[in-house]
Short mmCIF file of C-alpha atoms in Angstrom, two decimals:
data_model
loop_
_atom_site.label_atom_id
_atom_site.label_comp_id
_atom_site.label_asym_id
_atom_site.label_seq_id
_atom_site.Cartn_x
_atom_site.Cartn_y
_atom_site.Cartn_z
CA UNK A 1 -22.91 -7.96 -16.44
CA UNK A 2 -24.16 -8.53 -12.94
CA UNK A 3 -21.08 -8.28 -10.78
CA UNK A 4 -23.02 -7.64 -7.66
CA UNK A 5 -22.47 -8.75 -4.15
CA UNK A 6 -25.58 -10.16 -2.52
CA UNK A 7 -25.15 -10.01 1.21
CA UNK A 8 -26.83 -10.28 4.53
CA UNK A 9 -29.46 -12.87 3.73
CA UNK A 10 -30.20 -16.45 4.76
CA UNK A 11 -26.61 -17.50 5.39
CA UNK A 12 -25.97 -14.40 7.49
CA UNK A 13 -23.14 -13.56 5.15
CA UNK A 14 -22.14 -9.94 5.32
CA UNK A 15 -19.43 -8.15 3.43
CA UNK A 16 -18.02 -4.68 3.69
CA UNK A 17 -15.87 -3.21 1.00
CA UNK A 18 -12.39 -2.13 1.97
CA UNK A 19 -12.14 0.25 -0.94
CA UNK A 20 -11.59 0.07 -4.64
CA UNK A 21 -7.82 0.46 -4.50
CA UNK A 22 -5.87 -2.54 -5.78
CA UNK A 23 -3.54 -2.43 -2.81
CA UNK A 24 -5.30 -1.63 0.43
CA UNK A 25 -3.96 -1.77 3.94
CA UNK A 26 -5.20 -4.70 5.99
CA UNK A 27 -6.83 -3.90 9.31
CA UNK A 28 -6.38 -6.11 12.36
CA UNK A 29 -10.01 -7.02 12.89
CA UNK A 30 -10.82 -7.94 9.29
CA UNK A 31 -9.60 -10.55 6.85
CA UNK A 32 -8.75 -9.30 3.39
CA UNK A 33 -9.69 -11.65 0.55
CA UNK A 34 -9.08 -11.40 -3.18
CA UNK A 35 -10.13 -13.96 -5.77
CA UNK A 36 -8.11 -14.82 -8.87
CA UNK A 37 -9.55 -16.67 -11.86
CA UNK A 38 -6.77 -18.74 -13.40
CA UNK A 39 -8.68 -21.41 -15.33
CA UNK A 40 -8.40 -20.79 -19.09
CA UNK A 41 -11.50 -20.80 -21.26
CA UNK A 42 -14.06 -21.02 -18.48
CA UNK A 43 -16.24 -18.09 -17.47
CA UNK A 44 -17.68 -18.80 -14.03
CA UNK A 45 -19.88 -17.60 -11.22
CA UNK A 46 -18.46 -17.58 -7.70
CA UNK A 47 -20.72 -18.46 -4.77
CA UNK A 48 -19.75 -17.55 -1.23
CA UNK A 49 -21.79 -19.23 1.51
CA UNK A 50 -24.41 -20.10 -1.08
CA UNK A 51 -24.75 -16.56 -2.43
CA UNK A 52 -23.70 -15.71 -5.95
CA UNK A 53 -20.97 -13.15 -5.26
CA UNK A 54 -19.16 -12.83 -8.59
CA UNK A 55 -21.03 -13.17 -11.84
CA UNK A 56 -19.47 -13.89 -15.23
CA UNK A 57 -15.99 -13.94 -13.72
CA UNK A 58 -13.56 -14.24 -16.63
CA UNK A 59 -10.15 -15.97 -16.86
CA UNK A 60 -7.35 -13.64 -15.81
CA UNK A 61 -9.66 -11.48 -13.69
CA UNK A 62 -8.79 -10.53 -10.13
CA UNK A 63 -11.61 -9.56 -7.75
CA UNK A 64 -11.33 -7.73 -4.46
CA UNK A 65 -9.92 -7.08 -2.01
CA UNK A 66 -12.90 -7.63 0.26
CA UNK A 67 -12.72 -6.94 3.96
CA UNK A 68 -14.47 -9.81 5.73
CA UNK A 69 -15.21 -10.62 9.32
CA UNK A 70 -12.93 -13.46 10.43
CA UNK A 71 -14.52 -16.87 10.01
CA UNK A 72 -14.85 -19.76 7.62
CA UNK A 73 -16.38 -19.06 4.23
CA UNK A 74 -17.54 -21.73 1.80
CA UNK A 75 -16.73 -20.96 -1.80
CA UNK A 76 -18.11 -22.81 -4.82
CA UNK A 77 -17.38 -22.03 -8.45
CA UNK A 78 -19.90 -22.92 -11.12
CA UNK A 79 -20.32 -22.52 -14.84
CA UNK A 80 -21.58 -19.01 -15.53
CA UNK A 81 -25.06 -20.22 -16.56
CA UNK A 82 -25.72 -22.28 -13.44
CA UNK A 83 -28.91 -21.49 -11.54
CA UNK A 84 -27.27 -22.16 -8.17
CA UNK A 85 -24.20 -23.74 -6.62
CA UNK A 86 -25.60 -27.28 -6.39
CA UNK A 87 -23.21 -28.69 -9.01
CA UNK A 88 -20.00 -26.67 -8.78
CA UNK A 89 -17.15 -27.03 -11.26
CA UNK A 90 -14.71 -26.32 -8.43
CA UNK A 91 -15.33 -26.86 -4.74
CA UNK A 92 -17.11 -26.24 -2.51
CA UNK A 93 -14.04 -25.42 -0.46
CA UNK A 94 -13.95 -24.00 3.06
CA UNK A 95 -11.73 -20.94 3.52
CA UNK A 96 -10.78 -20.28 7.16
CA UNK A 97 -9.93 -16.56 7.29
CA UNK A 98 -8.24 -14.87 10.26
CA UNK A 99 -8.36 -11.18 11.14
CA UNK A 100 -5.37 -9.05 10.18
CA UNK A 101 -4.44 -11.45 7.38
CA UNK A 102 -4.48 -11.10 3.60
CA UNK A 103 -5.59 -13.98 1.39
CA UNK A 104 -6.02 -14.78 -2.25
CA UNK A 105 -8.27 -17.65 -3.30
CA UNK A 106 -7.16 -18.81 -6.73
CA UNK A 107 -9.24 -20.96 -9.05
CA UNK A 108 -6.70 -22.63 -11.29
CA UNK A 109 -5.51 -25.82 -12.98
CA UNK A 110 -3.48 -28.39 -11.11
CA UNK A 111 -0.28 -29.76 -12.64
CA UNK A 112 -2.32 -32.31 -14.63
CA UNK A 113 -4.78 -29.74 -15.98
CA UNK A 114 -7.76 -30.38 -13.69
CA UNK A 115 -9.58 -27.36 -12.24
CA UNK A 116 -8.94 -26.81 -8.54
CA UNK A 117 -8.78 -24.02 -5.99
CA UNK A 118 -6.04 -22.94 -3.60
CA UNK A 119 -6.16 -20.48 -0.72
CA UNK A 120 -2.91 -18.53 -0.47
CA UNK A 121 -1.88 -16.38 2.49
CA UNK A 122 -0.28 -13.16 1.28
CA UNK A 123 2.80 -12.19 3.29
CA UNK A 124 2.22 -8.66 4.58
CA UNK A 125 4.98 -8.77 7.23
CA UNK A 126 7.07 -5.61 7.49
CA UNK A 127 9.46 -4.92 4.65
CA UNK A 128 12.63 -2.89 5.19
CA UNK A 129 12.69 0.76 4.10
CA UNK A 130 13.46 0.86 0.40
CA UNK A 131 12.47 -2.76 -0.16
CA UNK A 132 9.47 -4.60 -1.53
CA UNK A 133 8.50 -8.25 -1.68
CA UNK A 134 8.16 -10.45 -4.74
CA UNK A 135 6.02 -13.58 -4.46
CA UNK A 136 5.82 -16.13 -7.28
CA UNK A 137 3.02 -18.71 -7.39
CA UNK A 138 2.81 -21.69 -9.73
CA UNK A 139 -0.85 -22.33 -10.54
CA UNK A 140 -0.39 -23.58 -14.11
CA UNK A 141 -0.85 -27.00 -15.71
CA UNK A 142 2.88 -27.43 -16.12
CA UNK A 143 5.78 -29.24 -14.45
CA UNK A 144 7.97 -27.54 -11.87
CA UNK A 145 9.63 -24.33 -13.00
CA UNK A 146 12.53 -22.04 -12.23
CA UNK A 147 11.98 -18.29 -11.94
CA UNK A 148 14.68 -16.22 -13.58
CA UNK A 149 15.46 -12.63 -12.66
CA UNK A 150 17.88 -10.83 -14.91
CA UNK A 151 18.63 -14.16 -16.62
CA UNK A 152 19.65 -16.18 -13.55
CA UNK A 153 17.48 -18.47 -11.44
CA UNK A 154 16.28 -16.89 -8.16
CA UNK A 155 13.69 -19.62 -7.48
CA UNK A 156 14.24 -23.23 -8.45
CA UNK A 157 11.98 -26.25 -8.74
CA UNK A 158 8.73 -24.44 -7.91
CA UNK A 159 5.82 -26.86 -8.34
CA UNK A 160 2.06 -26.32 -8.63
CA UNK A 161 0.50 -25.03 -6.29
CA UNK A 162 3.55 -23.77 -4.37
CA UNK A 163 4.90 -20.27 -3.89
CA UNK A 164 8.29 -18.68 -3.32
CA UNK A 165 9.02 -15.17 -2.10
CA UNK A 166 11.91 -12.83 -1.54
CA UNK A 167 12.44 -9.23 -0.45
CA UNK A 168 14.21 -7.03 -3.00
CA UNK A 169 15.28 -3.40 -3.30
CA UNK A 170 12.45 -1.42 -4.85
CA UNK A 171 12.78 -1.28 -8.61
CA UNK A 172 11.99 -3.20 -11.77
CA UNK A 173 12.79 -6.89 -12.13
CA UNK A 174 13.04 -8.59 -15.51
CA UNK A 175 11.38 -11.90 -14.66
CA UNK A 176 10.95 -15.06 -16.70
CA UNK A 177 9.71 -18.58 -16.06
CA UNK A 178 11.49 -21.66 -17.44
CA UNK A 179 11.20 -25.41 -16.94
CA UNK A 180 13.32 -26.42 -13.95
CA UNK A 181 16.97 -26.70 -14.83
CA UNK A 182 16.61 -24.71 -18.04
CA UNK A 183 16.93 -21.02 -18.92
CA UNK A 184 14.74 -20.95 -22.02
CA UNK A 185 11.65 -18.97 -20.91
CA UNK A 186 8.18 -20.46 -21.28
CA UNK A 187 6.81 -17.15 -19.93
CA UNK A 188 8.48 -13.76 -20.29
CA UNK A 189 10.87 -12.18 -19.74
CA UNK A 190 8.61 -9.41 -18.49
CA UNK A 191 9.30 -6.32 -16.40
CA UNK A 192 7.74 -6.60 -12.94
CA UNK A 193 7.67 -3.59 -10.62
CA UNK A 194 8.71 -4.18 -7.01
CA UNK A 195 7.61 -1.21 -4.87
CA UNK A 196 8.60 -0.23 -1.33
CA UNK A 197 6.07 -1.59 1.14
CA UNK A 198 4.26 -3.69 -1.44
CA UNK A 199 4.09 -7.46 -1.95
CA UNK A 200 3.91 -7.95 -5.73
CA UNK A 201 2.47 -11.40 -6.35
CA UNK A 202 3.02 -12.96 -9.76
CA UNK A 203 1.04 -16.03 -10.79
CA UNK A 204 2.06 -18.34 -13.61
CA UNK A 205 -1.27 -19.72 -14.83
CA UNK A 206 -2.76 -21.50 -17.83
CA UNK A 207 -1.61 -24.68 -19.49
CA UNK A 208 1.73 -25.58 -21.01
CA UNK A 209 0.12 -28.21 -23.26
CA UNK A 210 -2.49 -25.75 -24.51
CA UNK A 211 0.16 -23.07 -25.02
CA UNK A 212 -1.76 -20.48 -23.01
CA UNK A 213 0.61 -19.90 -20.10
CA UNK A 214 0.36 -16.34 -18.81
CA UNK A 215 1.26 -14.12 -15.88
CA UNK A 216 -1.23 -12.56 -13.49
CA UNK A 217 -0.16 -9.82 -11.11
CA UNK A 218 -1.59 -8.78 -7.76
CA UNK A 219 -0.26 -6.16 -5.36
CA UNK A 220 -0.84 -6.18 -1.58
CA UNK A 221 0.43 -3.53 0.81
CA UNK A 222 2.84 -4.88 3.41
CA UNK A 223 3.59 -3.17 6.69
CA UNK A 224 6.22 -0.72 5.44
CA UNK A 225 9.21 0.76 7.27
CA UNK A 226 10.26 4.36 7.62
CA UNK A 227 13.87 5.50 7.36
CA UNK A 228 15.73 5.23 10.67
CA UNK A 229 16.54 8.93 10.66
CA UNK A 230 17.13 12.05 8.61
CA UNK A 231 20.78 13.17 8.89
CA UNK A 232 20.72 16.73 7.64
CA UNK A 233 23.72 18.62 8.90
CA UNK A 234 27.48 18.48 8.46
CA UNK A 235 29.17 21.63 9.77
CA UNK A 236 27.53 22.89 12.94
CA UNK A 237 26.93 26.36 11.55
CA UNK A 238 23.28 26.27 12.61
CA UNK A 239 24.08 25.42 16.23
CA UNK A 240 21.31 27.04 18.33
CA UNK A 241 23.35 27.14 21.52
CA UNK A 242 25.10 30.14 19.91
CA UNK A 243 22.34 31.60 17.81
CA UNK A 244 23.52 35.20 17.82
CA UNK A 245 23.87 36.76 14.44
CA UNK A 246 27.49 37.35 15.34
CA UNK A 247 28.02 33.61 15.49
CA UNK A 248 26.18 33.13 12.22
CA UNK A 249 28.42 35.74 10.60
CA UNK A 250 31.45 34.18 12.21
CA UNK A 251 30.21 30.82 11.03
CA UNK A 252 30.29 31.87 7.43
CA UNK A 253 33.84 33.08 7.91
CA UNK A 254 34.92 29.91 9.65
CA UNK A 255 33.60 27.53 7.00
CA UNK A 256 37.09 26.98 5.74
CA UNK A 257 38.33 26.25 9.25
CA UNK A 258 35.47 23.83 9.85
CA UNK A 259 36.24 22.03 6.64
CA UNK A 260 39.89 21.82 7.61
CA UNK A 261 38.92 20.51 11.02
CA UNK A 262 36.82 17.79 9.41
CA UNK A 263 39.74 16.76 7.25
CA UNK A 264 42.03 16.74 10.27
CA UNK A 265 39.58 14.67 12.29
CA UNK A 266 39.26 12.14 9.49
CA UNK A 267 43.04 11.89 9.22
CA UNK A 268 43.25 11.44 12.95
CA UNK A 269 40.63 8.71 12.74
CA UNK A 270 42.56 6.96 10.02
CA UNK A 271 45.75 7.16 12.06
CA UNK A 272 43.91 5.85 15.12
CA UNK A 273 42.34 2.94 13.30
CA UNK A 274 45.69 2.24 11.75
CA UNK A 275 47.43 2.26 15.11
CA UNK A 276 44.73 -0.02 16.56
CA UNK A 277 45.85 -2.72 14.21
CA UNK A 278 49.35 -2.69 15.60
CA UNK B 1 -63.85 0.92 19.85
CA UNK B 2 -60.72 -1.02 20.89
CA UNK B 3 -58.64 0.28 23.75
CA UNK B 4 -55.37 2.03 22.83
CA UNK B 5 -53.29 -0.95 23.99
CA UNK B 6 -55.41 -3.35 21.99
CA UNK B 7 -55.13 -1.11 18.95
CA UNK B 8 -51.38 -1.15 19.34
CA UNK B 9 -51.40 -4.96 19.41
CA UNK B 10 -53.49 -5.12 16.25
CA UNK B 11 -51.13 -2.74 14.51
CA UNK B 12 -48.11 -4.80 15.56
CA UNK B 13 -49.71 -8.01 14.28
CA UNK B 14 -50.67 -6.30 11.03
CA UNK B 15 -47.14 -4.99 10.61
CA UNK B 16 -45.68 -8.43 11.26
CA UNK B 17 -48.05 -10.00 8.70
CA UNK B 18 -47.09 -7.29 6.26
CA UNK B 19 -43.41 -7.99 6.79
CA UNK B 20 -43.88 -11.73 6.25
CA UNK B 21 -45.92 -11.04 3.12
CA UNK B 22 -43.28 -8.66 1.83
CA UNK B 23 -40.56 -11.22 2.51
CA UNK B 24 -42.55 -13.85 0.61
CA UNK B 25 -43.04 -11.52 -2.34
CA UNK B 26 -39.39 -10.67 -2.34
CA UNK B 27 -38.54 -14.38 -2.23
CA UNK B 28 -40.71 -15.01 -5.27
CA UNK B 29 -39.26 -12.01 -7.05
CA UNK B 30 -35.70 -13.13 -6.33
CA UNK B 31 -36.34 -16.61 -7.68
CA UNK B 32 -37.66 -14.92 -10.78
CA UNK B 33 -34.25 -13.64 -11.80
CA UNK B 34 -32.10 -10.55 -12.04
CA UNK B 35 -34.75 -7.94 -12.65
CA UNK B 36 -36.57 -9.18 -9.62
CA UNK B 37 -33.43 -9.00 -7.58
CA UNK B 38 -32.99 -5.40 -8.68
CA UNK B 39 -36.56 -4.70 -7.64
CA UNK B 40 -35.90 -6.27 -4.28
CA UNK B 41 -32.85 -4.11 -3.64
CA UNK B 42 -34.83 -1.01 -4.52
CA UNK B 43 -37.49 -1.87 -1.96
CA UNK B 44 -37.62 0.65 0.89
CA UNK B 45 -35.60 -1.40 3.35
CA UNK B 46 -32.98 -0.02 5.66
CA UNK B 47 -29.46 -0.23 4.27
CA UNK B 48 -27.01 -2.66 5.80
CA UNK B 49 -27.36 -6.29 6.83
CA UNK B 50 -30.82 -7.52 7.77
CA UNK B 51 -31.42 -8.12 11.49
CA UNK B 52 -30.53 -11.56 12.76
CA UNK B 53 -34.19 -12.47 13.44
CA UNK B 54 -35.13 -11.86 9.85
CA UNK B 55 -32.24 -13.90 8.48
CA UNK B 56 -33.39 -16.90 10.46
CA UNK B 57 -36.69 -17.16 8.58
CA UNK B 58 -37.40 -17.29 4.86
CA UNK B 59 -35.69 -15.17 2.23
CA UNK B 60 -35.29 -11.58 3.42
CA UNK B 61 -34.67 -8.71 1.07
CA UNK B 62 -30.97 -8.43 0.19
CA UNK B 63 -29.25 -5.33 1.46
CA UNK B 64 -28.03 -2.91 -1.18
CA UNK B 65 -24.32 -3.48 -1.57
CA UNK B 66 -21.51 -2.01 -3.64
CA UNK B 67 -19.89 -3.87 -6.51
CA UNK B 68 -16.78 -5.92 -5.89
CA UNK B 69 -13.92 -4.35 -7.84
CA UNK B 70 -12.81 -6.69 -10.61
CA UNK B 71 -9.86 -6.00 -12.84
CA UNK B 72 -7.69 -7.62 -15.48
CA UNK B 73 -4.68 -9.10 -13.69
CA UNK B 74 -2.41 -9.28 -16.74
CA UNK B 75 0.93 -7.55 -16.53
CA UNK B 76 0.05 -5.14 -19.33
CA UNK B 77 -3.09 -4.03 -17.48
CA UNK B 78 -1.31 -3.03 -14.26
CA UNK B 79 -2.25 0.49 -13.21
CA UNK B 80 0.50 3.06 -13.54
CA UNK B 81 1.47 3.99 -10.00
CA UNK B 82 3.88 6.77 -10.85
CA UNK B 83 2.81 10.21 -9.81
CA UNK B 84 5.12 12.92 -11.14
CA UNK B 85 8.21 13.53 -9.01
CA UNK B 86 8.80 16.95 -7.47
CA UNK B 87 11.57 19.02 -9.06
CA UNK B 88 11.50 22.26 -7.06
CA UNK B 89 10.22 23.72 -3.79
CA UNK B 90 9.36 27.41 -3.33
CA UNK B 91 8.85 29.06 0.06
CA UNK B 92 7.78 32.63 -0.78
CA UNK B 93 7.85 33.84 2.84
CA UNK B 94 11.57 33.04 3.01
CA UNK B 95 12.30 33.95 -0.64
CA UNK B 96 13.60 30.39 -0.98
CA UNK B 97 13.54 28.32 -4.15
CA UNK B 98 15.39 25.02 -3.98
CA UNK B 99 15.74 22.24 -6.58
CA UNK B 100 14.48 18.82 -5.43
CA UNK B 101 16.03 15.44 -6.30
CA UNK B 102 14.47 11.99 -5.75
CA UNK B 103 16.36 10.14 -2.98
CA UNK B 104 16.09 6.80 -1.20
CA UNK B 105 17.83 5.09 1.71
CA UNK B 106 21.49 5.39 2.69
CA UNK B 107 23.58 2.39 3.80
CA UNK B 108 22.71 3.10 7.45
CA UNK B 109 18.99 2.79 6.78
CA UNK B 110 18.51 6.54 7.10
CA UNK B 111 16.96 8.81 4.51
CA UNK B 112 19.39 9.74 1.79
CA UNK B 113 19.98 13.51 1.66
CA UNK B 114 21.54 15.40 -1.26
CA UNK B 115 25.16 16.18 -0.24
CA UNK B 116 24.80 19.83 -1.19
CA UNK B 117 22.65 21.87 1.20
CA UNK B 118 21.51 23.97 -1.76
CA UNK B 119 19.48 20.98 -3.01
CA UNK B 120 16.65 19.12 -1.28
CA UNK B 121 15.72 15.45 -1.51
CA UNK B 122 12.26 13.91 -1.87
CA UNK B 123 11.82 10.46 -0.27
CA UNK B 124 10.84 8.57 -3.41
CA UNK B 125 9.63 5.44 -1.59
CA UNK B 126 6.80 7.38 0.01
CA UNK B 127 3.99 9.50 -1.45
CA UNK B 128 4.80 12.33 -3.86
CA UNK B 129 3.64 15.90 -3.31
CA UNK B 130 0.19 16.25 -4.81
CA UNK B 131 -0.78 12.62 -4.16
CA UNK B 132 -4.09 11.93 -2.49
CA UNK B 133 -2.87 10.43 0.76
CA UNK B 134 0.02 10.23 3.19
CA UNK B 135 3.12 12.32 3.79
CA UNK B 136 5.38 13.59 1.04
CA UNK B 137 8.75 14.14 2.74
CA UNK B 138 11.37 16.59 1.48
CA UNK B 139 14.63 17.03 3.43
CA UNK B 140 17.82 19.04 3.00
CA UNK B 141 21.04 19.58 4.92
CA UNK B 142 20.98 22.64 7.13
CA UNK B 143 24.62 23.12 6.18
CA UNK B 144 27.07 21.12 4.11
CA UNK B 145 30.70 20.79 3.19
CA UNK B 146 29.73 20.71 -0.48
CA UNK B 147 28.01 24.10 -0.35
CA UNK B 148 30.53 25.50 2.13
CA UNK B 149 27.90 26.97 4.40
CA UNK B 150 24.30 27.10 5.46
CA UNK B 151 21.62 26.01 3.01
CA UNK B 152 18.14 27.46 2.50
CA UNK B 153 16.60 24.90 4.88
CA UNK B 154 18.50 26.62 7.72
CA UNK B 155 15.62 29.09 7.64
CA UNK B 156 12.82 26.53 7.94
CA UNK B 157 12.49 27.36 11.63
CA UNK B 158 11.60 30.93 10.64
CA UNK B 159 8.42 29.75 8.90
CA UNK B 160 5.12 30.73 10.47
CA UNK B 161 1.77 29.01 10.50
CA UNK B 162 -0.09 29.90 7.33
CA UNK B 163 3.02 30.58 5.23
CA UNK B 164 2.72 29.09 1.76
CA UNK B 165 4.78 26.50 -0.09
CA UNK B 166 4.63 25.50 -3.76
CA UNK B 167 6.07 22.25 -5.09
CA UNK B 168 6.68 22.08 -8.83
CA UNK B 169 6.31 18.58 -10.28
CA UNK B 170 8.10 16.98 -13.23
CA UNK B 171 5.05 17.40 -15.47
CA UNK B 172 5.01 21.15 -14.84
CA UNK B 173 2.05 21.06 -12.50
CA UNK B 174 2.24 22.39 -8.95
CA UNK B 175 1.06 21.31 -5.53
CA UNK B 176 0.33 24.11 -3.06
CA UNK B 177 0.55 23.88 0.72
CA UNK B 178 0.51 26.08 3.78
CA UNK B 179 2.41 25.67 7.02
CA UNK B 180 0.40 23.99 9.76
CA UNK B 181 3.11 23.45 12.38
CA UNK B 182 6.84 24.07 12.84
CA UNK B 183 8.49 21.69 15.29
CA UNK B 184 11.95 21.03 16.64
CA UNK B 185 12.56 17.81 18.54
CA UNK B 186 15.56 15.85 19.76
CA UNK B 187 16.38 13.22 17.14
CA UNK B 188 15.99 10.56 19.81
CA UNK B 189 12.38 11.63 20.36
CA UNK B 190 11.25 11.57 16.74
CA UNK B 191 9.16 8.53 15.80
CA UNK B 192 9.89 8.36 12.09
CA UNK B 193 7.10 5.92 11.21
CA UNK B 194 4.70 8.64 12.41
CA UNK B 195 6.35 11.13 10.04
CA UNK B 196 6.73 8.99 6.91
CA UNK B 197 3.03 8.14 6.76
CA UNK B 198 1.80 6.21 3.74
CA UNK B 199 -1.88 6.75 4.45
CA UNK B 200 -4.15 9.31 6.00
CA UNK B 201 -4.78 12.88 4.86
CA UNK B 202 -2.31 14.14 2.24
CA UNK B 203 0.33 16.55 3.52
CA UNK B 204 3.88 17.77 2.96
CA UNK B 205 6.69 17.40 5.50
CA UNK B 206 9.92 19.41 5.34
CA UNK B 207 12.86 18.16 7.40
CA UNK B 208 16.27 19.53 8.29
CA UNK B 209 18.51 19.58 11.35
CA UNK B 210 18.61 21.98 14.27
CA UNK B 211 19.34 22.31 17.94
CA UNK B 212 22.88 21.96 19.17
CA UNK B 213 25.83 20.76 17.13
CA UNK B 214 27.30 17.67 18.74
CA UNK B 215 30.94 17.71 17.69
CA UNK B 216 31.68 14.24 19.08
CA UNK B 217 29.20 12.55 16.75
CA UNK B 218 29.27 15.29 14.11
CA UNK B 219 25.56 15.77 13.85
CA UNK B 220 22.91 18.04 15.31
CA UNK B 221 20.84 17.22 18.39
CA UNK B 222 17.46 17.97 16.84
CA UNK B 223 15.38 17.67 13.72
CA UNK B 224 13.36 20.65 12.56
CA UNK B 225 10.17 19.24 11.05
CA UNK B 226 7.58 21.42 9.31
CA UNK B 227 4.12 20.03 8.57
CA UNK B 228 2.12 21.61 5.75
CA UNK B 229 -1.44 20.98 4.60
CA UNK B 230 -2.59 21.11 0.98
CA UNK B 231 -4.52 24.20 -0.10
CA UNK B 232 -6.18 25.20 -3.35
CA UNK B 233 -3.72 27.33 -5.35
#
């Protein structure tokens, strides 16, 4: 296997590696690019700006992320035994990449089963604390589909090569894919993890006619949110404006009183809110 | 005998010819296939991209570069992201040992805190203690109705720089830290995104309340925040 990146030569094409982690934070001055191979039965080489960048890239493989200088990159995909990119199986396609953005270039089948390539922009906008993002992409040779979560449709009529996305509380989603208007899964159900601050991208790829539909999964860090605060006190016993040990001792004694006061205050509040309605 | 300046010129020309020759050889080697390309990368060239002038001419030697990470994208091949959750925190200097529960977000968007001040909560959406980056955050009430008094975190402000902390994880392993800084700040001054860090050097953050009790709003004025750095046990 020669999965080597050849860089810096005639085309002036230079790459720097962001890191080997599957989900890496995107920096503002670089474009992050991953490449998904979603064409069944075809092992390929990937050329970027004329340089063979991925060798013997197999169906279902995900490469990257790469941190690239912003700019337009020309990608061509050839059979794995090609000497160069002069007769590509897919492309060449121009990928305009902006800094601070995350992209996935997918080689896949169109709805009719012909090889094609699509550049997706991965949504890394801020997710709320405790939430993650689920993105579903239809890159399979199949008609439009519905995406089912927990048995009910959360995305309807998704066609190749479109995507749908939604933010969800972090957790595990039981996801399935069915022909639009039906609930009988053609893929899944499968458990998909949605993590806080992560965009989990699920691809439906392969061919319905050839009965090799499958899911591919990619994770991209979003800009995550912190909790709005940490509320860690209820009684006032640790009040530093009266930090004498006498107060602390008294505080222990007055716990019962404090509790009673809380109850009283709540009752008062209830009475007040009740009286406001009159 | 050539003058020194003339000698220098000759050397420069010779070096340039040598460079062109080397580039040509490398070009031939590269067209020869993979082995040649390996040979080219092992040539004694400076790492990093070739200078712009060189790239304009014939085939320059490729810079040595790392492999692009490639992985199986199938659902079954997804890497397990779960690091073991913390189950207990020990602060020997304060003779404190407190059980730790995983917690999330409350309906107000604030960190959920165990109702009983005798238990602490670990923010499960962020890094876990012992992970290789970012802040693992553990918080507890300074006092609570449920416990009927002050909890062990009421003594966090008594910690000193260098005091130790041991977090026991669900798999029985431990992560060991020492106090780097004890702070107390008005809640309105705390920038929580700078506390709940996902990246950067790994560390532990302990949080409770302090300052003045504000009876009108029934919470404290300040947060006591203790930053701890990992140490070898």
